[in-house]
């Protein structure tokens, strides 16, 4: 019988293989095109690569996903004399990467729980391998340790009763509790995960392996300063995803990454430790967008200092963008209406020549916004500048299909002229054939509020506002400026309107 797959339905084809690494027979799952961005998925305790099955099914048609099992976990087979420590797990994963040739073009590293200490050891050893970093409840900061975690990590060789305390957590009720604890709806968590985990935990020799690793966990905390230094020095593009109700690693551990990775995207979800189990529909699109925008070879990752002209640098948003760009080490040229006629193509071309990008945020009477957009489209090609980021308004966003806020009854009269002008500028950018790689950035339609950068925002190409769990659309000026500089640096969202929100 012939089976026909309906159009639009794509399911990953996953293969299951073994590879020999220094007498360890490493099991792994692999899906996706070999020439697509690679995502190396490092699992947590007490699980294995099976914890990523749904994510692989979801993203494995567009990206190259690889998920191995560590020694002592899942289907991987280790010799009886294997010594279980986090350093040795990293040794095996290092050999695994080399055996599969993943280091040639590098990969994005996904770290969860135990995947954090394993993955960070790989990153320190081979920074050239790491194109990007996705952190999901994988801790690297002391404030990310709960009292429960501190108690468990105090267990180490020679401490009376340590081994017995570890064995108490290797039981089915505790394994199940790690999956269901902190979830909003436990019915969304399939029982297969904890059932498989416990099956593997109960195999001969597996509890001894887990005891050895638990007693070695303190070695990871000792390395936190080293890992933080690596993050500061190498500044990989980073996406931090966190279940805020994690009994081991509380929410503070997610935000702590911003100290060393101020450009990281941080998203916190109302769920527990195994966040993917309940929140895959929300997390998978964020992972895909991150891979699309950030998965590039580490050799090209180091930020290049750019020369950025900011038209309207004296305004509220223009000054915030200028400050953010300067803080990242870029050379900023402020341009104002007092020195540059923003509606004169010749004057603009002379002012921006030699720059890598132009950011414009202007307001004024007589269709100043639309006229400046037209002038910039004429000026930039002749000036040799191809990148334009236009700070537009939120009034052009839609509250219903085809219905813009600016056209709605009751739109505030005080902002109506500017909102219509900004809307005209967007329409002009979309309608004009041009070599200029423009991006139009809209804040939320109402709540662009004073405040610093938090790094927890979302930026998406869309015509409707981004809303949070309560349906509110808002962003701080600091985060809005960060989103603008992100798209300048990364060259993302070309010829698209994007909006920003929490």
Short mmCIF file of C-alpha atoms in Angstrom, two decimals:
data_model
loop_
_atom_site.label_atom_id
_atom_site.label_comp_id
_atom_site.label_asym_id
_atom_site.label_seq_id
_atom_site.Cartn_x
_atom_site.Cartn_y
_atom_site.Cartn_z
CA UNK A 1 0.00 0.00 0.00
CA UNK A 2 1.33 3.45 -0.91
CA UNK A 3 1.35 6.05 1.84
CA UNK A 4 1.07 9.71 0.95
CA UNK A 5 2.38 12.37 3.31
CA UNK A 6 0.15 15.46 3.35
CA UNK A 7 1.88 18.65 2.28
CA UNK A 8 3.31 20.71 5.12
CA UNK A 9 3.96 17.79 7.49
CA UNK A 10 7.67 17.25 8.09
CA UNK A 11 8.94 14.68 10.58
CA UNK A 12 12.63 14.11 11.15
CA UNK A 13 14.22 10.85 10.08
CA UNK A 14 16.36 9.84 13.06
CA UNK A 15 19.10 7.22 12.89
CA UNK A 16 20.57 5.42 15.91
CA UNK A 17 24.23 4.45 15.88
CA UNK A 18 27.27 3.58 18.00
CA UNK A 19 30.85 4.82 17.71
CA UNK A 20 33.90 3.52 19.57
CA UNK A 21 35.74 6.07 21.72
CA UNK A 22 38.65 4.73 23.79
CA UNK A 23 36.94 1.40 24.62
CA UNK A 24 33.57 3.11 25.22
CA UNK A 25 30.81 2.21 22.77
CA UNK A 26 28.94 5.52 22.56
CA UNK A 27 25.31 5.40 21.47
CA UNK A 28 23.90 8.45 19.71
CA UNK A 29 20.88 9.72 17.80
CA UNK A 30 21.29 11.78 14.64
CA UNK A 31 18.86 13.61 12.39
CA UNK A 32 18.86 16.35 9.81
CA UNK A 33 20.89 17.54 6.82
CA UNK A 34 24.64 17.18 7.31
CA UNK A 35 25.23 20.63 5.79
CA UNK A 36 22.77 22.37 8.14
CA UNK A 37 23.82 24.04 11.41
CA UNK A 38 24.77 21.34 13.92
CA UNK A 39 23.28 21.21 17.41
CA UNK A 40 25.04 18.90 19.88
CA UNK A 41 22.55 17.94 22.59
CA UNK A 42 24.07 17.02 25.95
CA UNK A 43 21.58 15.40 28.31
CA UNK A 44 21.17 15.56 32.06
CA UNK A 45 20.81 13.31 35.09
CA UNK A 46 19.38 10.71 35.33
CA UNK A 47 18.39 10.68 31.69
CA UNK A 48 20.01 10.05 28.31
CA UNK A 49 19.59 11.12 24.69
CA UNK A 50 15.99 9.89 24.70
CA UNK A 51 15.05 13.07 26.58
CA UNK A 52 15.54 14.97 23.27
CA UNK A 53 13.36 12.73 21.06
CA UNK A 54 10.52 15.23 20.65
CA UNK A 55 12.92 18.11 20.00
CA UNK A 56 14.72 16.02 17.39
CA UNK A 57 11.41 15.17 15.70
CA UNK A 58 10.51 18.87 15.67
CA UNK A 59 13.77 20.42 14.47
CA UNK A 60 15.54 17.50 12.80
CA UNK A 61 14.28 18.29 9.31
CA UNK A 62 15.92 21.75 9.26
CA UNK A 63 19.01 21.34 11.45
CA UNK A 64 21.66 18.69 12.04
CA UNK A 65 20.95 17.33 15.54
CA UNK A 66 23.20 14.89 17.39
CA UNK A 67 22.47 13.52 20.87
CA UNK A 68 24.90 11.05 22.52
CA UNK A 69 24.56 9.05 25.75
CA UNK A 70 27.40 9.46 28.27
CA UNK A 71 29.13 6.46 29.83
CA UNK A 72 26.88 5.22 32.62
CA UNK A 73 23.73 6.45 30.88
CA UNK A 74 21.29 5.17 28.30
CA UNK A 75 22.56 2.72 25.70
CA UNK A 76 26.26 3.63 25.88
CA UNK A 77 28.45 0.70 26.94
CA UNK A 78 31.54 1.37 29.06
CA UNK A 79 34.15 -1.17 30.22
CA UNK A 80 33.96 -2.37 33.80
CA UNK A 81 37.13 -0.50 34.75
CA UNK A 82 35.85 2.87 33.50
CA UNK A 83 36.31 5.56 36.17
CA UNK A 84 33.24 7.76 36.44
CA UNK A 85 34.06 11.45 36.83
CA UNK A 86 32.96 14.55 34.98
CA UNK A 87 36.45 14.94 33.59
CA UNK A 88 36.26 11.44 32.11
CA UNK A 89 32.78 12.03 30.70
CA UNK A 90 34.20 15.10 28.95
CA UNK A 91 37.11 13.02 27.66
CA UNK A 92 34.69 10.59 26.03
CA UNK A 93 32.54 13.38 24.58
CA UNK A 94 35.67 15.08 23.24
CA UNK A 95 36.61 11.84 21.48
CA UNK A 96 33.02 11.50 20.26
CA UNK A 97 33.13 14.94 18.63
CA UNK A 98 36.45 14.13 17.01
CA UNK A 99 35.25 10.71 15.79
CA UNK A 100 32.25 12.28 14.05
CA UNK A 101 34.24 15.24 12.72
CA UNK A 102 31.91 17.76 14.34
CA UNK A 103 34.74 20.13 15.19
CA UNK A 104 35.55 20.94 11.57
CA UNK A 105 32.83 23.57 11.18
CA UNK A 106 31.89 23.68 14.84
CA UNK A 107 28.47 23.33 16.42
CA UNK A 108 25.99 24.96 18.71
CA UNK A 109 26.20 23.34 22.13
CA UNK A 110 22.98 22.54 24.02
CA UNK A 111 23.68 21.97 27.70
CA UNK A 112 21.14 20.63 30.18
CA UNK A 113 21.91 19.73 33.81
CA UNK A 114 24.94 17.37 33.67
CA UNK A 115 25.40 18.61 30.11
CA UNK A 116 26.58 21.90 31.61
CA UNK A 117 29.75 20.61 33.29
CA UNK A 118 30.45 18.22 30.41
CA UNK A 119 29.84 20.87 27.77
CA UNK A 120 31.78 23.63 29.51
CA UNK A 121 34.79 21.35 29.78
CA UNK A 122 34.59 20.87 26.00
CA UNK A 123 34.25 24.62 25.48
CA UNK A 124 37.33 25.41 27.58
CA UNK A 125 39.35 22.76 25.78
CA UNK A 126 38.14 23.67 22.30
CA UNK A 127 36.69 27.18 22.02
CA UNK A 128 37.01 26.89 18.25
CA UNK A 129 34.29 24.21 18.28
CA UNK A 130 31.61 26.36 19.88
CA UNK A 131 29.56 28.38 17.40
CA UNK A 132 26.83 29.13 19.91
CA UNK A 133 25.56 28.09 23.32
CA UNK A 134 22.06 27.05 24.38
CA UNK A 135 21.77 26.67 28.15
CA UNK A 136 18.74 24.93 29.61
CA UNK A 137 18.79 24.60 33.41
CA UNK A 138 22.54 24.00 33.31
CA UNK A 139 24.14 25.94 36.13
CA UNK A 140 27.47 27.76 36.17
CA UNK A 141 26.97 30.23 39.05
CA UNK A 142 26.73 29.77 42.81
CA UNK A 143 23.45 31.72 43.00
CA UNK A 144 21.99 29.09 40.70
CA UNK A 145 22.32 26.42 43.40
CA UNK A 146 19.30 25.81 45.63
CA UNK A 147 19.66 24.67 49.23
CA UNK A 148 18.75 21.18 48.01
CA UNK A 149 21.51 21.29 45.40
CA UNK A 150 24.03 22.62 47.92
CA UNK A 151 23.19 19.76 50.22
CA UNK A 152 23.65 17.18 47.47
CA UNK A 153 26.91 18.68 46.21
CA UNK A 154 28.31 18.59 49.74
CA UNK A 155 28.46 14.81 49.32
CA UNK A 156 31.95 13.81 48.33
CA UNK A 157 34.37 10.94 48.96
CA UNK A 158 35.17 10.52 52.65
CA UNK A 159 32.10 12.36 53.93
CA UNK A 160 30.21 10.05 56.33
CA UNK A 161 26.90 8.89 54.89
CA UNK A 162 27.48 10.58 51.51
CA UNK A 163 27.06 7.46 49.39
CA UNK A 164 23.91 6.44 51.22
CA UNK A 165 22.36 9.88 50.68
CA UNK A 166 23.09 9.68 46.96
CA UNK A 167 21.54 6.24 46.65
CA UNK A 168 18.33 7.61 48.15
CA UNK A 169 17.73 9.75 45.05
CA UNK A 170 18.22 6.86 42.59
CA UNK A 171 14.69 5.56 43.10
CA UNK A 172 11.58 5.75 40.93
CA UNK A 173 9.65 8.28 43.08
CA UNK A 174 12.60 10.70 42.98
CA UNK A 175 13.21 10.14 39.26
CA UNK A 176 9.55 10.78 38.52
CA UNK A 177 9.56 13.83 40.78
CA UNK A 178 12.34 15.42 38.76
CA UNK A 179 10.05 15.36 35.72
CA UNK A 180 6.78 16.40 37.31
CA UNK A 181 8.07 18.70 40.04
CA UNK A 182 7.41 22.38 39.30
CA UNK A 183 5.30 21.77 36.21
CA UNK A 184 2.17 23.75 35.53
CA UNK A 185 0.32 20.77 34.08
CA UNK A 186 1.80 17.35 34.85
CA UNK A 187 -0.52 15.81 32.26
CA UNK A 188 1.74 17.33 29.58
CA UNK A 189 4.71 15.28 30.86
CA UNK A 190 4.88 11.83 29.30
CA UNK A 191 5.73 9.00 31.72
CA UNK A 192 8.14 7.49 29.20
CA UNK A 193 11.01 9.72 30.30
CA UNK A 194 11.20 8.75 33.95
CA UNK A 195 10.30 5.13 33.12
CA UNK A 196 13.26 4.81 30.75
CA UNK A 197 15.54 6.67 33.15
CA UNK A 198 14.71 4.29 35.98
CA UNK A 199 15.15 1.28 33.69
CA UNK A 200 18.70 2.37 32.93
CA UNK A 201 19.41 3.31 36.56
CA UNK A 202 18.44 -0.21 37.61
CA UNK A 203 20.85 -1.93 35.20
CA UNK A 204 23.89 -3.64 36.77
CA UNK A 205 26.60 -1.17 37.71
CA UNK A 206 24.60 1.95 36.86
CA UNK A 207 23.85 3.06 40.42
CA UNK A 208 27.54 2.78 41.26
CA UNK A 209 28.33 5.02 38.28
CA UNK A 210 25.82 7.62 39.46
CA UNK A 211 27.16 7.54 42.99
CA UNK A 212 30.68 8.19 41.71
CA UNK A 213 29.48 11.13 39.60
CA UNK A 214 27.43 12.61 42.42
CA UNK A 215 30.44 12.47 44.75
CA UNK A 216 32.47 14.22 42.04
CA UNK A 217 29.94 17.02 41.44
CA UNK A 218 31.85 19.44 43.69
CA UNK A 219 34.56 19.52 41.02
CA UNK A 220 32.12 21.38 38.77
CA UNK A 221 31.44 24.11 41.32
CA UNK A 222 35.18 24.53 41.75
CA UNK A 223 35.38 25.29 38.03
CA UNK A 224 32.63 27.93 37.93
CA UNK A 225 35.14 30.83 37.92
CA UNK A 226 37.05 29.23 35.02
CA UNK A 227 33.86 28.75 33.00
CA UNK A 228 32.72 32.28 33.71
CA UNK A 229 36.07 33.59 32.54
CA UNK A 230 35.70 31.57 29.33
CA UNK A 231 32.25 33.06 28.73
CA UNK A 232 33.56 36.59 29.26
CA UNK A 233 36.52 36.10 26.96
CA UNK A 234 34.83 34.24 24.11
CA UNK A 235 31.33 35.76 24.30
CA UNK A 236 29.54 33.04 22.26
CA UNK A 237 26.03 33.86 21.04
CA UNK A 238 23.85 32.43 23.79
CA UNK A 239 20.25 31.45 24.39
CA UNK A 240 19.34 30.69 28.01
CA UNK A 241 16.13 28.69 28.56
CA UNK A 242 15.07 27.97 32.13
CA UNK A 243 12.31 26.28 34.07
CA UNK A 244 11.89 28.67 36.99
CA UNK A 245 10.48 26.03 39.36
CA UNK A 246 13.59 23.83 39.20
CA UNK A 247 14.20 22.39 42.66
CA UNK A 248 17.94 22.17 42.02
CA UNK A 249 18.78 25.21 39.87
CA UNK A 250 16.55 28.22 40.65
CA UNK A 251 15.82 31.08 38.28
CA UNK A 252 18.72 33.21 39.56
CA UNK A 253 21.07 30.84 37.75
CA UNK A 254 19.55 31.85 34.40
CA UNK A 255 19.95 35.60 34.89
CA UNK A 256 23.48 35.18 36.26
CA UNK A 257 24.69 34.37 32.72
CA UNK A 258 24.03 38.01 31.77
CA UNK A 259 26.98 39.09 33.91
CA UNK A 260 29.39 37.43 31.51
CA UNK A 261 27.18 37.27 28.41
CA UNK A 262 25.30 40.59 28.43
CA UNK A 263 24.00 39.96 24.91
CA UNK A 264 22.49 36.58 25.79
CA UNK A 265 18.79 35.95 25.27
CA UNK A 266 17.19 34.72 28.50
CA UNK A 267 13.73 33.11 28.56
CA UNK A 268 12.21 31.76 31.77
CA UNK A 269 9.24 29.37 31.72
CA UNK A 270 6.74 28.44 34.41
CA UNK A 271 7.80 24.81 34.65
CA UNK A 272 10.34 22.58 36.33
CA UNK A 273 13.74 21.00 35.74
CA UNK A 274 12.91 19.04 32.57
CA UNK A 275 11.47 22.14 30.88
CA UNK A 276 11.32 20.62 27.39
CA UNK A 277 8.81 18.03 28.58
CA UNK A 278 6.10 20.64 29.19
CA UNK A 279 7.26 23.68 27.20
CA UNK A 280 8.57 22.24 23.92
CA UNK A 281 6.00 24.20 21.82
CA UNK A 282 7.30 27.46 23.31
CA UNK A 283 10.99 26.54 23.38
CA UNK A 284 11.46 24.92 19.96
CA UNK A 285 10.74 28.13 17.97
CA UNK A 286 13.25 30.03 20.11
CA UNK A 287 15.89 27.37 19.46
CA UNK A 288 15.18 27.44 15.72
CA UNK A 289 15.38 31.24 15.57
CA UNK A 290 18.64 31.17 17.52
CA UNK A 291 20.17 28.61 15.16
CA UNK A 292 19.06 30.64 12.16
CA UNK A 293 20.62 33.85 13.47
CA UNK A 294 23.63 32.67 15.47
CA UNK A 295 24.92 29.32 14.22
CA UNK A 296 28.08 30.45 12.48
CA UNK A 297 31.68 29.22 12.75
CA UNK A 298 33.46 30.31 15.90
CA UNK A 299 36.30 31.69 13.78
CA UNK A 300 33.92 34.39 12.53
CA UNK A 301 32.08 34.82 15.80
CA UNK A 302 34.35 37.31 17.51
CA UNK A 303 32.66 40.67 17.33
CA UNK A 304 34.15 43.00 14.77
CA UNK A 305 34.23 46.65 15.69
CA UNK A 306 31.78 48.45 13.45
CA UNK A 307 31.47 52.08 12.48
CA UNK A 308 27.82 53.01 12.97
CA UNK A 309 26.19 56.32 12.06
CA UNK A 310 23.18 57.10 14.21
CA UNK A 311 20.82 59.68 12.76
CA UNK A 312 18.85 61.15 15.64
CA UNK A 313 21.40 60.16 18.29
CA UNK A 314 20.16 62.95 20.53
CA UNK A 315 16.68 61.48 20.84
CA UNK A 316 15.38 59.08 23.48
CA UNK A 317 15.85 55.90 21.44
CA UNK A 318 18.74 57.12 19.33
CA UNK A 319 20.77 57.98 22.41
CA UNK A 320 19.99 54.58 23.97
CA UNK A 321 21.15 52.80 20.81
CA UNK A 322 24.28 54.95 20.70
CA UNK A 323 25.08 54.09 24.31
CA UNK A 324 24.54 50.35 23.75
CA UNK A 325 26.66 50.32 20.59
CA UNK A 326 29.45 52.25 22.30
CA UNK A 327 29.34 49.88 25.28
CA UNK A 328 29.94 46.98 22.90
CA UNK A 329 33.04 48.69 21.51
CA UNK A 330 31.64 50.04 18.26
CA UNK A 331 32.58 53.46 16.83
CA UNK A 332 29.50 55.64 16.85
CA UNK A 333 29.00 58.78 14.77
CA UNK A 334 26.06 60.81 16.09
CA UNK A 335 24.20 62.76 13.42
CA UNK A 336 21.55 65.33 14.24
CA UNK A 337 19.25 67.62 12.32
CA UNK A 338 21.33 70.60 13.39
CA UNK A 339 24.31 69.36 11.35
CA UNK A 340 22.77 67.06 8.74
CA UNK A 341 19.66 67.54 6.62
CA UNK A 342 18.07 64.10 6.96
CA UNK A 343 15.83 64.70 3.93
CA UNK A 344 18.73 65.59 1.59
CA UNK A 345 20.24 62.52 -0.10
CA UNK A 346 23.48 64.31 -0.98
CA UNK A 347 24.01 65.56 2.57
CA UNK A 348 23.23 62.14 4.02
CA UNK A 349 25.58 60.38 1.59
CA UNK A 350 28.43 62.66 2.58
CA UNK A 351 27.71 62.17 6.30
CA UNK A 352 27.48 58.35 6.30
CA UNK A 353 30.16 57.44 3.76
CA UNK A 354 32.66 55.01 5.25
CA UNK A 355 30.26 53.60 7.84
CA UNK A 356 29.25 49.95 8.14
CA UNK A 357 25.65 50.69 9.07
CA UNK A 358 23.21 53.50 9.65
CA UNK A 359 20.62 53.57 12.42
CA UNK A 360 17.96 56.24 12.12
CA UNK A 361 15.44 57.43 14.69
CA UNK A 362 13.84 60.74 13.81
CA UNK A 363 10.54 62.48 14.43
CA UNK A 364 9.19 65.79 13.24
CA UNK A 365 6.54 67.65 11.26
CA UNK A 366 5.89 67.66 7.51
CA UNK A 367 6.33 63.89 7.03
CA UNK A 368 9.90 64.04 8.29
CA UNK A 369 10.09 60.29 8.98
CA UNK A 370 8.89 59.21 5.54
CA UNK A 371 10.97 61.85 3.78
CA UNK A 372 14.10 60.75 5.64
CA UNK A 373 13.41 57.13 4.71
CA UNK A 374 13.17 58.08 1.06
CA UNK A 375 16.37 60.15 1.26
CA UNK A 376 18.27 57.31 2.94
CA UNK A 377 17.25 54.78 0.29
CA UNK A 378 18.62 57.17 -2.32
CA UNK A 379 21.76 58.11 -0.38
CA UNK A 380 23.11 54.84 1.01
CA UNK A 381 23.95 52.95 -2.21
CA UNK A 382 26.02 55.85 -3.49
CA UNK A 383 27.75 56.16 -0.12
CA UNK A 384 28.72 52.48 -0.17
CA UNK A 385 26.56 51.64 2.86
CA UNK A 386 24.21 48.68 2.54
CA UNK A 387 22.88 48.30 6.10
CA UNK A 388 20.04 50.44 7.46
CA UNK A 389 18.13 49.91 10.71
CA UNK A 390 15.10 52.17 10.99
CA UNK A 391 13.59 52.90 14.41
CA UNK A 392 9.89 52.98 13.62
CA UNK A 393 6.75 53.12 15.67
CA UNK A 394 4.41 50.59 17.20
CA UNK A 395 1.31 52.17 15.70
CA UNK A 396 1.87 50.32 12.43
CA UNK A 397 1.52 46.96 14.20
CA UNK A 398 -1.77 45.11 13.78
CA UNK A 399 -4.27 44.33 16.53
CA UNK A 400 -6.25 42.14 14.08
CA UNK A 401 -5.48 40.92 10.55
CA UNK A 402 -5.13 44.00 8.36
CA UNK A 403 -6.12 46.34 11.22
CA UNK A 404 -3.34 48.69 12.37
CA UNK A 405 -3.35 50.34 15.76
CA UNK A 406 -2.82 53.74 14.12
CA UNK A 407 -6.11 53.38 12.24
CA UNK A 408 -8.13 52.26 15.24
CA UNK A 409 -10.73 54.56 16.83
CA UNK A 410 -9.35 56.11 19.96
CA UNK A 411 -5.69 56.10 18.92
CA UNK A 412 -4.13 58.92 21.00
CA UNK A 413 -4.39 62.16 19.06
CA UNK A 414 -1.08 63.44 20.42
CA UNK A 415 0.81 60.63 18.66
CA UNK A 416 -1.33 60.27 15.55
CA UNK A 417 0.72 62.43 13.16
CA UNK A 418 4.00 60.74 14.07
CA UNK A 419 2.47 57.25 13.98
CA UNK A 420 1.06 57.85 10.51
CA UNK A 421 4.41 59.21 9.36
CA UNK A 422 6.22 56.16 10.73
CA UNK A 423 3.68 53.87 9.07
CA UNK A 424 4.24 55.61 5.75
CA UNK A 425 7.99 55.06 6.14
CA UNK A 426 7.45 51.32 6.64
CA UNK A 427 5.21 51.13 3.59
CA UNK A 428 7.85 52.99 1.60
CA UNK A 429 10.64 50.62 2.65
CA UNK A 430 8.55 47.59 1.74
CA UNK A 431 7.52 48.98 -1.64
CA UNK A 432 10.86 50.34 -2.86
CA UNK A 433 13.21 48.06 -4.85
CA UNK A 434 16.59 48.76 -3.27
CA UNK A 435 19.97 47.14 -2.61
CA UNK A 436 19.82 48.55 0.91
CA UNK A 437 19.43 45.80 3.52
CA UNK A 438 16.96 47.57 5.76
CA UNK A 439 15.30 46.47 8.98
CA UNK A 440 12.38 48.36 10.50
CA UNK A 441 12.16 47.94 14.27
CA UNK A 442 8.83 48.55 16.02
CA UNK A 443 8.48 48.79 19.79
CA UNK A 444 5.24 47.61 21.42
CA UNK A 445 2.29 49.84 20.46
CA UNK A 446 1.98 51.30 23.95
CA UNK A 447 4.46 50.13 26.56
CA UNK A 448 7.97 51.22 25.58
CA UNK A 449 9.05 52.02 29.11
CA UNK A 450 12.17 53.50 30.74
CA UNK A 451 14.49 50.86 32.11
CA UNK A 452 17.85 49.11 31.68
CA UNK A 453 18.76 46.13 29.55
CA UNK A 454 17.78 42.76 31.01
CA UNK A 455 18.52 40.55 28.00
CA UNK A 456 15.26 38.62 28.44
CA UNK A 457 13.46 40.05 25.41
CA UNK A 458 12.31 38.43 22.18
CA UNK A 459 12.79 39.92 18.71
CA UNK A 460 10.71 38.48 15.86
CA UNK A 461 9.81 39.38 12.28
CA UNK A 462 6.05 39.90 12.54
CA UNK A 463 3.28 42.49 12.19
CA UNK A 464 1.60 41.82 15.54
CA UNK A 465 2.93 42.70 18.99
CA UNK A 466 4.89 40.18 21.04
CA UNK A 467 2.99 39.52 24.25
CA UNK A 468 3.87 37.83 27.52
CA UNK A 469 1.89 35.17 29.38
CA UNK A 470 -0.56 37.82 30.60
CA UNK A 471 -1.13 39.14 27.09
CA UNK A 472 0.80 42.36 27.71
CA UNK A 473 3.23 43.78 25.16
CA UNK A 474 6.05 45.82 26.66
CA UNK A 475 9.79 46.42 26.46
CA UNK A 476 12.30 48.61 28.28
CA UNK A 477 14.29 51.21 26.38
CA UNK A 478 17.47 49.35 27.31
CA UNK A 479 16.27 46.06 25.84
CA UNK A 480 14.90 47.81 22.76
CA UNK A 481 18.33 49.36 22.15
CA UNK A 482 19.99 45.96 22.66
CA UNK A 483 17.70 44.39 20.06
CA UNK A 484 18.60 47.14 17.58
CA UNK A 485 22.34 46.66 18.05
CA UNK A 486 21.92 42.87 17.86
CA UNK A 487 20.40 43.10 14.39
CA UNK A 488 23.09 45.57 13.28
CA UNK A 489 25.87 43.25 14.45
CA UNK A 490 24.35 40.02 13.21
CA UNK A 491 22.91 41.30 9.94
CA UNK A 492 19.60 39.59 10.71
CA UNK A 493 16.02 40.39 9.66
CA UNK A 494 17.01 42.10 6.41
CA UNK A 495 14.12 43.68 4.49
CA UNK A 496 11.76 42.81 7.33
CA UNK A 497 9.88 44.61 10.04
CA UNK A 498 10.58 43.21 13.49
CA UNK A 499 9.13 43.96 16.88
CA UNK A 500 10.47 43.40 20.36
CA UNK A 501 8.80 42.37 23.61
CA UNK A 502 8.97 40.13 26.66
#
